[in-house]
Amino acid sequence: MNTKRELIFIERDAFYEYKRLKKNEGYTIESVGYYLFNISDDTIFKEFDYTTQIVDISGLASGYKEVQLIDEQVIGKFHDYETIFIADKRHEEILRYELRYCFEDFKNDDFTIAKLERKEHIVTKHKKITDLDENELATFIQDFRKRLYGHEKFKDDFTKLVKNFRVFNKLGEHKILSLFLMGESGVGKTEVARTLYECFGGQKKLAKVNFGNYSSEFSLSSLIGSARGYIGSDDGEIFIRVRDTDIGVILIDEFEKSNITLFNYFLDVLENGKIVSSLADEIDLNGFIIVFTSNISKENFTNKISPELRSRFDYKGLFTLLYNKDKRKFVEFRVKSIINKFNIEFENKLDENLYKYFISEINVAKYNNMRDLNKKIKRVFVEYVSRSHDVDNENKNTFSFLKKLVKSIK
Ligand SMILES: Nc1ncnc2c1ncn2[C@@H]1O[C@H](COP(=O)(O)OP(=O)(O)O)[C@@H](O)[C@H]1O
Ligand SMILES: [Mg+2]
């Protein structure tokens, strides 16, 4: 049992491991801000349970000049000596000094100690286009071309672009490969980033930020964090996404929906090859591909986006509608994948050649948005299954049948 009050410092990089461990032990981590704000409400301190709650006091580091006495008071209000207090290691100096009378001991947590010993620095390793050897690159490009239907000109350009990028990146002349893709809905703009991720063999999640959610004045702080707060939570979405992915590809969707502040932020990112948080944390994006997508028209592109930023993009492309032959490829691929999933779920197996029937049933010329085409495929499939004699020994109205069916067409 603790008889002296101690403060534990944690490095940002170690925090994720620390949090996971504590969560398994049944703890939640609370920011001190809430207690500071409600300092005169004794009930919240009485309700505080040191066996399941940890207090993160990083937030105190930023408010010193104004509220020192309150900071000391708030710590004192946690009566139990076993209460665990933690703080961001970057505030160590200020907190050690200012809270020298509140805590009898200051130390680092075990993960932080391990990191410091290994002198390990920031972020998981991302697999990047610049890491591939020539053979791997050839396979990568081939795979990419096969998985993204149509847009042949784009795929040619992209191939050249990547080859150039790898050379100049090696020379230290070109840090990030940026693509700006415009065009109508459902023709595969976002799919470019998803496909890149898959071709790299990503095992986690594509780093995706949707700027549709970023039109307000607070957008920059949601994206890159705000200066106050606590260790993990003031990170900013882009940092979380990049940290959580294993591949050096970032998707910025619906780019035009954001505002000038974010445009300028990205101008910096492309210029300097790194993202910098509000707390001056950095993640190096050297070798990354960033795909920006937008429904903007060509005219609005020049009106809305500054010439500096426009000239920063390595590729600006307008995605046109897909040709019917590409849409048929899409139908074939979707149907085969649905049939595979169906055959896993159900006893009665469907023949893969069924895709020919679908192509004959669906007039692809009527669809320009692949999302709509996909819906049509699902509809035709469900109709087929409900009529079909191949599947007639299942009771087609039972809940379990429908559940399995829905799973197949997902
Ligand atoms: N060119 C394409 N190649 C492969 N799949 C595509 C293509 N275009 C669209 N799709 C499919 O349609 C869906 C919608 O495409 P998406 O890339 O999200 O459209 P948008 O252009 O609006 O970003 C994707 O999930 C994908 O399955
Ligand atoms: Mg999209």
mmCIF file of C-alpha atoms and ligand atoms in Angstrom, residues 147-149 151 184-191 194 322 330 370-371, ligand 1:
data_model
loop_
_atom_site.group_PDB
_atom_site.id
_atom_site.type_symbol
_atom_site.label_atom_id
_atom_site.label_comp_id
_atom_site.label_asym_id
_atom_site.label_seq_id
_atom_site.Cartn_x
_atom_site.Cartn_y
_atom_site.Cartn_z
ATOM 1 C CA ARG A 147 -8.160 -4.349 -58.768
ATOM 2 C CA LEU A 148 -9.115 -0.841 -59.806
ATOM 3 C CA TYR A 149 -11.389 -1.060 -62.822
ATOM 4 C CA HIS A 151 -9.269 4.682 -65.382
ATOM 5 C CA GLU A 184 -18.421 12.244 -59.814
ATOM 6 C CA SER A 185 -19.653 9.984 -57.047
ATOM 7 C CA GLY A 186 -19.110 6.267 -57.145
ATOM 8 C CA VAL A 187 -16.462 6.036 -59.849
ATOM 9 C CA GLY A 188 -13.625 4.861 -57.625
ATOM 10 C CA LYS A 189 -11.829 7.895 -56.166
ATOM 11 C CA THR A 190 -11.885 6.631 -52.614
ATOM 12 C CA GLU A 191 -11.359 3.144 -53.963
ATOM 13 C CA ARG A 194 -8.473 1.422 -50.392
ATOM 14 C CA LEU A 322 -16.512 4.005 -66.114
ATOM 15 C CA PHE A 330 -17.207 -4.959 -61.579
ATOM 16 C CA MET A 370 -20.899 1.867 -58.728
ATOM 17 C CA ARG A 371 -22.700 2.083 -55.411
HETATM 18 N N1 LIG B 1 -13.009 1.936 -60.697
HETATM 19 C C1 LIG B 1 -13.432 1.117 -59.756
HETATM 20 N N2 LIG B 1 -12.807 -0.054 -59.542
HETATM 21 C C2 LIG B 1 -13.238 -0.903 -58.587
HETATM 22 N N3 LIG B 1 -14.283 -0.656 -57.791
HETATM 23 C C3 LIG B 1 -14.931 0.506 -57.929
HETATM 24 C C4 LIG B 1 -14.544 1.444 -58.915
HETATM 25 N N4 LIG B 1 -15.367 2.491 -58.857
HETATM 26 C C5 LIG B 1 -16.216 2.251 -57.862
HETATM 27 N N5 LIG B 1 -15.973 1.045 -57.309
HETATM 28 C C6 LIG B 1 -16.781 0.416 -56.251
HETATM 29 O O1 LIG B 1 -17.846 1.291 -55.915
HETATM 30 C C7 LIG B 1 -17.798 1.696 -54.571
HETATM 31 C C8 LIG B 1 -17.859 3.217 -54.509
HETATM 32 O O2 LIG B 1 -16.682 3.753 -55.046
HETATM 33 P P1 LIG B 1 -15.882 4.945 -54.331
HETATM 34 O O3 LIG B 1 -14.460 4.847 -54.659
HETATM 35 O O4 LIG B 1 -16.207 4.959 -52.866
HETATM 36 O O5 LIG B 1 -16.544 6.187 -55.039
HETATM 37 P P2 LIG B 1 -16.135 7.726 -55.033
HETATM 38 O O6 LIG B 1 -15.606 8.009 -56.395
HETATM 39 O O7 LIG B 1 -17.421 8.439 -54.758
HETATM 40 O O8 LIG B 1 -15.122 7.920 -53.950
HETATM 41 C C9 LIG B 1 -16.500 1.169 -53.996
HETATM 42 O O9 LIG B 1 -16.675 0.589 -52.759
HETATM 43 C C10 LIG B 1 -16.063 0.119 -54.995
HETATM 44 O O10 LIG B 1 -16.527 -1.143 -54.563
#
